[in-house]
Coordinates of C-alpha atoms in Angstrom, one line a residue:
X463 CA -108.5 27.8 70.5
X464 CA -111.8 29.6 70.3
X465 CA -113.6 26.5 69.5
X466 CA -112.0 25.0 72.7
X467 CA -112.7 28.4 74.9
X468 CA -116.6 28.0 73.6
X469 CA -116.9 24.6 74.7
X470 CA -115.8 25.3 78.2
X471 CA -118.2 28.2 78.2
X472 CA -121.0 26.0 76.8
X473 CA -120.5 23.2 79.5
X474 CA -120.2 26.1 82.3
X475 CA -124.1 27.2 81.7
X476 CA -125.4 24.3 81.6
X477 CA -123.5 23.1 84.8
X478 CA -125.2 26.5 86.3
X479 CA -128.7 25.5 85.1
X480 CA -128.1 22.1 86.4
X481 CA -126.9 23.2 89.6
X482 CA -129.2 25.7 90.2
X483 CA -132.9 24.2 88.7
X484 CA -133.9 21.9 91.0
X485 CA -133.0 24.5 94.6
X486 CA -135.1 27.1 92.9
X487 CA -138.0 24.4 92.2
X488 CA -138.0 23.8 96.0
X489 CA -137.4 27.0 97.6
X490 CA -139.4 29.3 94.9
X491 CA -140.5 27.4 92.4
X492 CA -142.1 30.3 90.6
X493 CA -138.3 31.4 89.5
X494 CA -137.6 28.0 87.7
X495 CA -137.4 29.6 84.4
X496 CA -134.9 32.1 85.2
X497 CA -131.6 29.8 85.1
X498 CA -133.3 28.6 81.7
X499 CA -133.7 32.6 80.4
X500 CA -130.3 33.3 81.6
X501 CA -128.3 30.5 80.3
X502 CA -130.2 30.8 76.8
X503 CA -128.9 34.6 76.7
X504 CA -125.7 33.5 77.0
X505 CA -125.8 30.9 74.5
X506 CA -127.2 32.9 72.3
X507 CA -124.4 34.9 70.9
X508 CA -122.3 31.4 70.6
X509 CA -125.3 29.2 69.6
X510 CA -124.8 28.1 65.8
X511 CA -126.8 26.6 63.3
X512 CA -130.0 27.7 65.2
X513 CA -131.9 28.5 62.3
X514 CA -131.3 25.7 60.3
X515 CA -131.9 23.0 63.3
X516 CA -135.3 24.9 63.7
X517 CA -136.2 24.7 59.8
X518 CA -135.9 21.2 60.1
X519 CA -137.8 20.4 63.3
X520 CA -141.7 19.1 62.8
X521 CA -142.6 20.2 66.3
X522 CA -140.9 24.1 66.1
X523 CA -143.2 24.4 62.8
X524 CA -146.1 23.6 65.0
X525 CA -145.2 26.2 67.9
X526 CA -144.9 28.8 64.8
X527 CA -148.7 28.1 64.1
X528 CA -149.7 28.2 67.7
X529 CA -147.5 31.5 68.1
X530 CA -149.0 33.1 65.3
X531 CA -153.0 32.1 66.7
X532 CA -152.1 33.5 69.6
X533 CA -150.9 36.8 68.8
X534 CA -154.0 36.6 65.9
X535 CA -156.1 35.9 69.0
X536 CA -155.3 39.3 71.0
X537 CA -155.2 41.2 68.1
X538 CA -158.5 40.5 66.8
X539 CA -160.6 38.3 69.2
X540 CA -159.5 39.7 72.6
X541 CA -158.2 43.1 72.1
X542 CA -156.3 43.4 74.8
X543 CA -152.6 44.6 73.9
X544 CA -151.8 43.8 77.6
X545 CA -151.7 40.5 77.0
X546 CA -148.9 40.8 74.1
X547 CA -146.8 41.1 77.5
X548 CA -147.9 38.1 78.8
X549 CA -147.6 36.4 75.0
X550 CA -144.1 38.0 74.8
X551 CA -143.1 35.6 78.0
X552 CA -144.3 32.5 76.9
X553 CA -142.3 33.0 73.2
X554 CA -138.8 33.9 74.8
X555 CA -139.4 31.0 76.9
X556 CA -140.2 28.9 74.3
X557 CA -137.0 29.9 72.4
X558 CA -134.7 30.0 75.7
X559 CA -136.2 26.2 75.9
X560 CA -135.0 25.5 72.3
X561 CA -132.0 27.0 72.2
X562 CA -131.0 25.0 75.4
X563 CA -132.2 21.9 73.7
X564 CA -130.1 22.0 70.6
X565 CA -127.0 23.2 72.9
X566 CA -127.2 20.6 75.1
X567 CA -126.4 18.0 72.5
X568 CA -122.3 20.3 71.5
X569 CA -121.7 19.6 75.6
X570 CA -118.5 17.7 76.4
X571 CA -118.8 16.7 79.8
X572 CA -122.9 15.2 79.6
X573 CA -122.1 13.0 82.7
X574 CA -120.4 15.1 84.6
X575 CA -123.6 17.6 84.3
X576 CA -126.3 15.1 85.2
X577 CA -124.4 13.9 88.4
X578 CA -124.5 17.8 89.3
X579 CA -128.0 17.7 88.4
X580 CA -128.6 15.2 90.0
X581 CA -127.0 15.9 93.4
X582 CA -128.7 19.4 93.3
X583 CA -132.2 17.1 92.8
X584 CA -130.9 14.7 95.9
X585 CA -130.4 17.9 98.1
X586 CA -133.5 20.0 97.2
X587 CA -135.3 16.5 97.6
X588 CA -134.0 15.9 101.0
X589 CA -134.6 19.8 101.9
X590 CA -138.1 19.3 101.6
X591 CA -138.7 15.8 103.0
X592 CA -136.3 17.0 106.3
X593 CA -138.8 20.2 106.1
X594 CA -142.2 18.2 106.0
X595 CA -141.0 15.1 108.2
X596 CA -140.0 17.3 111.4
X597 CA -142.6 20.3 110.4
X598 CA -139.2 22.8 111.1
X599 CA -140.9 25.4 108.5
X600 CA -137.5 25.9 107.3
X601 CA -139.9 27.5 103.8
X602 CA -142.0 29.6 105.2
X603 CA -138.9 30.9 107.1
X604 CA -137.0 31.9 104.2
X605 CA -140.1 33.3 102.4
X606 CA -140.4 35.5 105.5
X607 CA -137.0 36.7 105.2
X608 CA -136.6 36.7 101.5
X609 CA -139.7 38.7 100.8
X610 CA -140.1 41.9 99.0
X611 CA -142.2 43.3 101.7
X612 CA -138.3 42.3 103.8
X613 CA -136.5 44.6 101.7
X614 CA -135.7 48.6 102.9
X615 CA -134.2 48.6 99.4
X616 CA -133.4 46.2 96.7
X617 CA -129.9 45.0 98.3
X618 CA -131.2 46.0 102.4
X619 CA -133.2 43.5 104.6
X620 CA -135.3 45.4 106.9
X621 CA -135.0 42.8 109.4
X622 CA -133.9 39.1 109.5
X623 CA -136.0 37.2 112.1
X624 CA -134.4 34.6 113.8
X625 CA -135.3 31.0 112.8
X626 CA -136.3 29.9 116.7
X627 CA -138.4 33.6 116.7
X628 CA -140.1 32.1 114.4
X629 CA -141.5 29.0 115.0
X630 CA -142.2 30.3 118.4
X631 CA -144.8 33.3 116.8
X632 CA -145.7 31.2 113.5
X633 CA -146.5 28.0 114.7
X634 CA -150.3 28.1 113.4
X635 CA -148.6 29.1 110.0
X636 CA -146.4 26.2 109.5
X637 CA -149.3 24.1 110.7
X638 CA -151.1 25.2 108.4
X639 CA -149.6 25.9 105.4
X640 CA -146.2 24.2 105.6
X641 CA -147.0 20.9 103.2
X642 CA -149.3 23.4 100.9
X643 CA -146.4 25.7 100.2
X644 CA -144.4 22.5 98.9
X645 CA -147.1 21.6 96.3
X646 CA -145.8 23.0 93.2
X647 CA -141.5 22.1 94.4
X648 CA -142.6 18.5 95.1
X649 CA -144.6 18.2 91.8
X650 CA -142.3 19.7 89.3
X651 CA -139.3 17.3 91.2
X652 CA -141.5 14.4 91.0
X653 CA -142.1 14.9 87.2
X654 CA -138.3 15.4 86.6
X655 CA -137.4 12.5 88.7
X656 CA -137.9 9.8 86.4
X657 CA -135.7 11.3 83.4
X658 CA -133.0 11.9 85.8
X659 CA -132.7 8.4 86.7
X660 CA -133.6 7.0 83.7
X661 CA -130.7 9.1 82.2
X662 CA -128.2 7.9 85.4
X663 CA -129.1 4.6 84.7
X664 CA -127.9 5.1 80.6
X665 CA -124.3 6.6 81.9
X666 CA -123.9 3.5 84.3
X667 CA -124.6 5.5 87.8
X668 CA -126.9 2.9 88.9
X669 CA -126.7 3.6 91.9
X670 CA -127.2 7.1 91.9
X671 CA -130.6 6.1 89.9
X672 CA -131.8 4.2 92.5
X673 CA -131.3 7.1 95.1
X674 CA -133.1 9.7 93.2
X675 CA -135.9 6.9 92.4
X676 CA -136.1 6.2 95.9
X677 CA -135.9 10.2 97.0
X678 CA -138.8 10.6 94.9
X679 CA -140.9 8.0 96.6
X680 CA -139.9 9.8 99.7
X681 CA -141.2 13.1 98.5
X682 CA -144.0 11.4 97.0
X683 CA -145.2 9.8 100.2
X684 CA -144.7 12.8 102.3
X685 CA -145.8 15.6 99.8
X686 CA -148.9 13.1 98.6
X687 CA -151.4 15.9 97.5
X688 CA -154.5 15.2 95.3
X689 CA -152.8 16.3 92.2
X690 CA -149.7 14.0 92.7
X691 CA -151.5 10.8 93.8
X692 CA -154.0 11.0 90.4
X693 CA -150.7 11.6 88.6
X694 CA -149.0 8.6 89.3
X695 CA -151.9 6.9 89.5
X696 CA -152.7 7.2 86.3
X697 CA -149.5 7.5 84.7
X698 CA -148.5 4.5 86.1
X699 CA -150.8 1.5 84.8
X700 CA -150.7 3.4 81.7
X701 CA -147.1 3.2 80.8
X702 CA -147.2 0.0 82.1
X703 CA -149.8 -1.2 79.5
X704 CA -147.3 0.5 76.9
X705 CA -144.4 -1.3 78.2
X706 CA -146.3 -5.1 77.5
X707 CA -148.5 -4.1 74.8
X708 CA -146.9 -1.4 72.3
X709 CA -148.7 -1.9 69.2
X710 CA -152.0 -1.7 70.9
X711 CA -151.1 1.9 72.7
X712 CA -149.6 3.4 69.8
X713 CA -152.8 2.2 67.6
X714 CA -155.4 3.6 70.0
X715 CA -153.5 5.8 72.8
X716 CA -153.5 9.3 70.3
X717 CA -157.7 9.0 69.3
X718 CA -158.4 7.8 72.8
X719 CA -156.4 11.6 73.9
X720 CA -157.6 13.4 70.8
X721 CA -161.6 12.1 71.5
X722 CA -160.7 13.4 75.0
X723 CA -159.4 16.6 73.9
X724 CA -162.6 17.3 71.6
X725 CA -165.2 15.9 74.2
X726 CA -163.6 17.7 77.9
X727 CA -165.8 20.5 78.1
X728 CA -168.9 17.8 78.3
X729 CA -167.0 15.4 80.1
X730 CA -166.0 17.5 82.7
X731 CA -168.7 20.4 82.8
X732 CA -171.6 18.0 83.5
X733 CA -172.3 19.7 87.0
X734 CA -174.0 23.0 87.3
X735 CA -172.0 26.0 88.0
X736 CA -175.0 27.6 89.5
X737 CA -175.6 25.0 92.0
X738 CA -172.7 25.0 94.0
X739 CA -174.2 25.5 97.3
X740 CA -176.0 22.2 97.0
X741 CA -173.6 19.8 95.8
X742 CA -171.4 21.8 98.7
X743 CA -174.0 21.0 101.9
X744 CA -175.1 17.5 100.2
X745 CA -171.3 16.1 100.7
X746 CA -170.5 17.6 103.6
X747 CA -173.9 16.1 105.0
X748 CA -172.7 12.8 104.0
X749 CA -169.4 13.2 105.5
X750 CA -170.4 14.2 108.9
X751 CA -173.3 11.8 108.9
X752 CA -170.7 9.6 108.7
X753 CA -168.2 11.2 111.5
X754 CA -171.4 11.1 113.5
X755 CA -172.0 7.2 113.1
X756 CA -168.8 6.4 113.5
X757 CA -167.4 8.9 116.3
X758 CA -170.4 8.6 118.5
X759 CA -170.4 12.4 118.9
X760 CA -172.8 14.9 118.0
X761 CA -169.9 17.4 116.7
X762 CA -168.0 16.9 113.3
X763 CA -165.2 14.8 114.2
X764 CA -162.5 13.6 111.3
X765 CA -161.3 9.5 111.4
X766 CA -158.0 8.8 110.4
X767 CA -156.2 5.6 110.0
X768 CA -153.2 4.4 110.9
X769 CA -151.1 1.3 111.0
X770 CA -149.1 -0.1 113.6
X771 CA -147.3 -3.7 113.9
X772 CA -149.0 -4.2 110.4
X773 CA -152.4 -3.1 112.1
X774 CA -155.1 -1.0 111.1
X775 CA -156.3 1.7 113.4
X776 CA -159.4 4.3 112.8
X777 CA -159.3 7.4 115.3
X778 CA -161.4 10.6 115.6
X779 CA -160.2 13.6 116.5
X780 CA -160.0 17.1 115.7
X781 CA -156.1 17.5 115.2
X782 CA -153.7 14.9 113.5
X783 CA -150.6 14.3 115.3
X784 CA -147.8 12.7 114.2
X785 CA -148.6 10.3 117.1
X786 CA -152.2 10.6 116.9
X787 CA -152.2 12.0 120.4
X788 CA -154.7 14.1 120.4
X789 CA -157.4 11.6 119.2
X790 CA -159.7 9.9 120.3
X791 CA -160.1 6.0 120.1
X792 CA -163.8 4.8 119.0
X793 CA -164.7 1.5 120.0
X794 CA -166.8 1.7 116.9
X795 CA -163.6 1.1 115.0
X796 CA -162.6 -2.4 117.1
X797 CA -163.7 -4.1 113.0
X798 CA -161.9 -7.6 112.9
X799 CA -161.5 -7.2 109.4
X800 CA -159.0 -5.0 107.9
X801 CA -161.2 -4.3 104.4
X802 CA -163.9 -2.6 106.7
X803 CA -162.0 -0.4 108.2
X804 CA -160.5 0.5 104.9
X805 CA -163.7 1.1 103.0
X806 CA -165.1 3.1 106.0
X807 CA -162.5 5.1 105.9
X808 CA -162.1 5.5 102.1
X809 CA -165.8 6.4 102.0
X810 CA -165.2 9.1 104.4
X811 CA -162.1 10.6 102.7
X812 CA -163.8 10.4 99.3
X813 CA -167.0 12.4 100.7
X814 CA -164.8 14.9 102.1
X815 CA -162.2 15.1 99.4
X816 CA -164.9 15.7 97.4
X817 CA -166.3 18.6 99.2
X818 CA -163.1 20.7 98.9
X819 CA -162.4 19.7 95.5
X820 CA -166.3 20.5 94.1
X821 CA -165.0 23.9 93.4
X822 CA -162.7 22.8 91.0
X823 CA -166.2 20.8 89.0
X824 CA -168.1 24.4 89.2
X825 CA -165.0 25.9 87.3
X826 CA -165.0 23.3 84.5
X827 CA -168.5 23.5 84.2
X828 CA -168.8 27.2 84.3
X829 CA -166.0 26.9 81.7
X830 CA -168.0 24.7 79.5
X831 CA -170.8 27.3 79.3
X832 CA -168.3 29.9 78.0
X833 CA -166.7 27.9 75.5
X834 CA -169.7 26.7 74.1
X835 CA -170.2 30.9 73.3
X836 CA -167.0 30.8 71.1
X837 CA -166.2 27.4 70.0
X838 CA -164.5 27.9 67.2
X839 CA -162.1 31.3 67.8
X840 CA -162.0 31.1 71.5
X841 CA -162.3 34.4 73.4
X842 CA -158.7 35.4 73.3
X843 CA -155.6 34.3 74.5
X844 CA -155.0 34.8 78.3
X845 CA -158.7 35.8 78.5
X846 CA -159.6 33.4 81.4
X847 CA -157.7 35.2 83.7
X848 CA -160.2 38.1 83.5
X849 CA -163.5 36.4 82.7
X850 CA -164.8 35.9 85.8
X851 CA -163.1 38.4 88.7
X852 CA -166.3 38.7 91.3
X853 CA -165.7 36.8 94.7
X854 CA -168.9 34.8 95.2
X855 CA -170.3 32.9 98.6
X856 CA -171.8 29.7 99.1
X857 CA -174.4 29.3 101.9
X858 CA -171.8 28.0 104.4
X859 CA -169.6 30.6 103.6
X860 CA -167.3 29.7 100.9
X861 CA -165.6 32.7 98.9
X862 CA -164.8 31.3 95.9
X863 CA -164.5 32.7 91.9
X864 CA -166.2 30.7 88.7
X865 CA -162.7 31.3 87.2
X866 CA -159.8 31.8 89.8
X867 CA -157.1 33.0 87.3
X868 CA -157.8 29.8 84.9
X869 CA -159.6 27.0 84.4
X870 CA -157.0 24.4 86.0
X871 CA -157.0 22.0 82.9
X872 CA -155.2 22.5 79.9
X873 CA -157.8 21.3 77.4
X874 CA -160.5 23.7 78.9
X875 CA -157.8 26.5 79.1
X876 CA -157.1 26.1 74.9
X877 CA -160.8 25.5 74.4
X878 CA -161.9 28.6 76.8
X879 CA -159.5 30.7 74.4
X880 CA -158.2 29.5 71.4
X881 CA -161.1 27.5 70.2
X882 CA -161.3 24.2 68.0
X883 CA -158.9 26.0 66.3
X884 CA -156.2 26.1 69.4
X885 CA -157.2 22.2 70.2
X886 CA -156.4 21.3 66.0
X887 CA -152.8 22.5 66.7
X888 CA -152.4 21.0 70.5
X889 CA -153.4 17.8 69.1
X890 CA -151.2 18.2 65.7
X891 CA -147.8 18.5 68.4
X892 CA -149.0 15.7 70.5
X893 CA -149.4 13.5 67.3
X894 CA -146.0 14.7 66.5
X895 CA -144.2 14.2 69.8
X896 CA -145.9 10.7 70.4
X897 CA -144.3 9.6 67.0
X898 CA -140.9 10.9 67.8
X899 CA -141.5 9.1 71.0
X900 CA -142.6 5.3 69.2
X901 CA -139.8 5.7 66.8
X902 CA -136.9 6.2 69.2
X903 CA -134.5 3.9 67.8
X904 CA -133.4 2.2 71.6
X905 CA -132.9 -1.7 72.2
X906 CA -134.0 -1.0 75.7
X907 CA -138.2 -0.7 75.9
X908 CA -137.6 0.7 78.8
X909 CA -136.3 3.8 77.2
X910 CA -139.7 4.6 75.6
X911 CA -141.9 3.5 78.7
X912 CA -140.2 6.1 80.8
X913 CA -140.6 9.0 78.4
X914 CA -144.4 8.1 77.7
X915 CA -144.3 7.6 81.9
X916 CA -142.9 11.4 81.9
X917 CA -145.6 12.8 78.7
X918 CA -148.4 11.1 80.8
X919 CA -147.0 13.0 84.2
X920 CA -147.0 16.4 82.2
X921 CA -150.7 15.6 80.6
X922 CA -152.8 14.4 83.6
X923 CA -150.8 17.3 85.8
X924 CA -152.1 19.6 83.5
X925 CA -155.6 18.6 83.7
X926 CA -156.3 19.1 87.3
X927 CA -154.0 21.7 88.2
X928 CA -151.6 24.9 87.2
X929 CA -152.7 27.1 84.3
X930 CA -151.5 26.0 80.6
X931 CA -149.4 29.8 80.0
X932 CA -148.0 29.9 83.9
X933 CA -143.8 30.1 82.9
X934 CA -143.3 28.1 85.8
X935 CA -145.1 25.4 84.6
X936 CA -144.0 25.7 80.8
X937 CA -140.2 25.8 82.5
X938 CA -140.6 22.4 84.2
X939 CA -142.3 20.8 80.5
X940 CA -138.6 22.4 79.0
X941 CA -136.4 20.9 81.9
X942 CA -138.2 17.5 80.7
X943 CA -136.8 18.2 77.1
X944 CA -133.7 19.2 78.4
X945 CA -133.1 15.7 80.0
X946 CA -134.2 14.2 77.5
X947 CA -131.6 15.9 75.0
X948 CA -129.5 14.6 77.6
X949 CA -130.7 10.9 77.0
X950 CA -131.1 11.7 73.2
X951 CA -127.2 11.9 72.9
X952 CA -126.1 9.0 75.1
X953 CA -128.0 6.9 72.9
X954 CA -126.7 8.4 69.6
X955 CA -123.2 8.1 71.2
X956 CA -124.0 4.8 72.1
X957 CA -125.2 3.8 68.4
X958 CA -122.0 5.5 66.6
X959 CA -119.8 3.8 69.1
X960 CA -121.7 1.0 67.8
X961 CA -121.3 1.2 64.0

């Protein structure tokens, strides 16, 4: 009876961390670990056999190592006993994640908690694409309301502004910063997508797989920042070259990441940090020279491009419409062939892309030179966040920090503080998890090409964006084992079902 009262108390979290994961992704992403804290604290007192599943897992024996460099790390290289806090997070995470992991595989109703999970993704999904499509601000309205700033105490609003009120006073705002405040939801939902329904597809919802794949594309296409398009872009040939050619990856694919891993600070700190006013004005030059050849106006015009009745357009304008009404059309533009207009306008973007992004090249660089002071011990754990606090200012202007919080790529971030020594270890799990991943006993390739799809998302994600500690960020990575526990057991049930 108790065993019977534990299992119904067992499937009841996780149909609360599956119901509740993806909103809180959307809406306020920085909470996503919470349901995974709060359902691990209750598993805990029922959770058996903990222990001994952990003795006997490869990977948990490497997170021991990393745990105890870390906390070596602020001890005795950084010396900051602030940052135990901040150490103290990322563990209990770490564990909620396991625990969760291990629990996930005692559940007796796995398919009816993936269609709840994956009706909570549908819905969040749809929230933001409804959001972004009409430009309602429906995000910025809550975050208005729901701020702490709101609150006359813990349980009293101060005031609830009416949604009309405010698109009426905050209409800059949401034109502004209405697709920016969705960067991190549509990211972590992209990422999980692909699990989900890969997994929906294993328990025969194929249909339900195809909408969330094709939800995802949605969000994709509407959400597409610069950190989502160079994931997919690179994650996808690269799977795909796994899926036709597996001996080949899984002979080359782990020194090609490792050679990475030792070689990114001289890859990617080749600019100098010092310099940043000149690389800034020598791009934007070249982007409004071309705005000026191309616009026939003396005043910095952006082109856009469009299609229509499988037509290519190029506009200027100051403001982009929805239906381009506020532009301008260039007779400049009137190119018979398509490829011109594409590779003017490519040029353009990738001049001015550039610009904005040239901060992110100073950091790395800047980063290089400090790692390249403490290559082997690091300077601490956490230390980036403090190493470089002064607000500088470019000649046109731009405030910007060396090291805003952290370095914005993972490798850089272990190398910056932890060292060779931190890299040894990150390298030593990834060894481990790629071999879990080539061995997966499946007669479906697909199976495998989908996880290494998902490890490739995670990887190049974490190279141009989010900091490598952030719990949000480590709470979408556990989500990712999580579903894949989920897939884990159909195909174990599926083998004994077999035998």
């Amino acid at each position: 009876m108790l065993q019977i009262k534990n299992k119904n108390y067992l499937n009841n979290v996780f149909f609360c961390v599956a119901l509740f994961s993806a909103p809180i992704l959307a809406i306020a992403p920085i909470g996503i670990w919470i349901p995974l804290i709060l359902g691990a604290l209750i598993l805990l007192p029922i959770s058996q056999g903990l222990i001994t599943s952990l003795k006997k897992n490869v990977l948990f024996k490497i997170l021991i190592i990393a745990f105890f460099w870390i906390f070596l790390s602020i001890l005795l290289i950084v010396k900051n006993l602030n940052f135990l806090e901040k150490f103290l997070h990322f563990f209990v995470l770490i564990m909620a994640g396991t625990i969760l992991c291990k629990d996930i595989l005692k559940t007796t109703k796995l398919d009816k908690i993936i269609i709840v999970f994956a009706i909570s993704f549908l819905l969040s999904s749809f929230f933001i694409i409804i959001d972004l499509k009409f430009s309602l601000g429906l995000k910025l309205w809550l975050s208005k309301n729901l701020d702490f700033a709101n609150f006359e105490k813990f349980y009293q609003l101060k005031s609830w502004i009416d949604f009309t009120d405010f698109r009426n006073q905050e209409s800059n705002l949401i034109i502004s910063y209405l697709r920016s405040s969705y960067d991190r939801g549509a990211t972590g939902l992209i990422i999980l997508a692909f699990p989900l329904c890969l997994i929906c597809y294993k328990y025969k919802y194929k249909i339900l797989a195809f909408i969330v794949l094709i939800t995802s594309i949605a969000l994709a296409y509407l959400n597409l920042n610069l950190t989502i398009f160079l994931n997919l872009f690179v994650s996808v040939p690269i799977a795909l070259f796994y899926y036709h050619k597996r001996n080949i990856f899984k002979k080359y694919f782990f020194w090609i990441l490792a050679t990475y891993s030792i070689l990114s600070p001289f890859i990617l700190g080749q600019l100098e940090y010092k310099n940043y006013s000149y690389y800034e004005n020598s791009l934007l030059e070249k982007s409004f020279s071309y705005s000026k050849k191309y616009c026939d106006s003396n005043f910095y015009k952006e082109i856009y491009m469009y299609y229509d009745n499988f037509n290519i357009y190029l506009k200027c304008g100051v403001y982009k419409n929805p239906d381009y009404s506020s532009l301008e059309y260039n007779e400049n533009f009137n190119l018979e062939k398509k490829l011109d207009k594409i590779l003017i306008f490519l040029t353009y973007k990738m001049y001015q892309i550039t610009s904005q992004k040239i901060h992110r090249l100073i950091i790395w660089s800047y980063a290089k030179e400090k790692i390249m002071e403490k290559p082997f011990l690091g300077h601490g754990f956490y230390s980036s966040r403090d190493m470089s606090q002064e607000i500088k200012q470019t000649e046109r202007g731009t405030n910007y920090q060396f090291i805003p919080l952290h370095p914005h790529n993972s490798i850089l971030q272990i190398w910056l503080e932890l060292g060779i020594f931190g890299i040894i270890i990150f390298l030593l799990f990834i060894k481990i998890l790629l071999n879990k991943i080539y061995n997966l006993k499946t007669i479906n390739s697909l199976v495998p090409t989908i996880i290494v799809f998902s490890f490739l998302q995670i990887f190049v994600t974490s190279q141009i964006a989010y900091g490598f500690w952030q719990s949000w960020w480590i709470a979408i990575i556990i989500i990712n084992f999580i579903l894949y526990s989920f897939l884990f057991s159909s195909i174990r049930t599926n083998e004994t079902q077999l035998n």
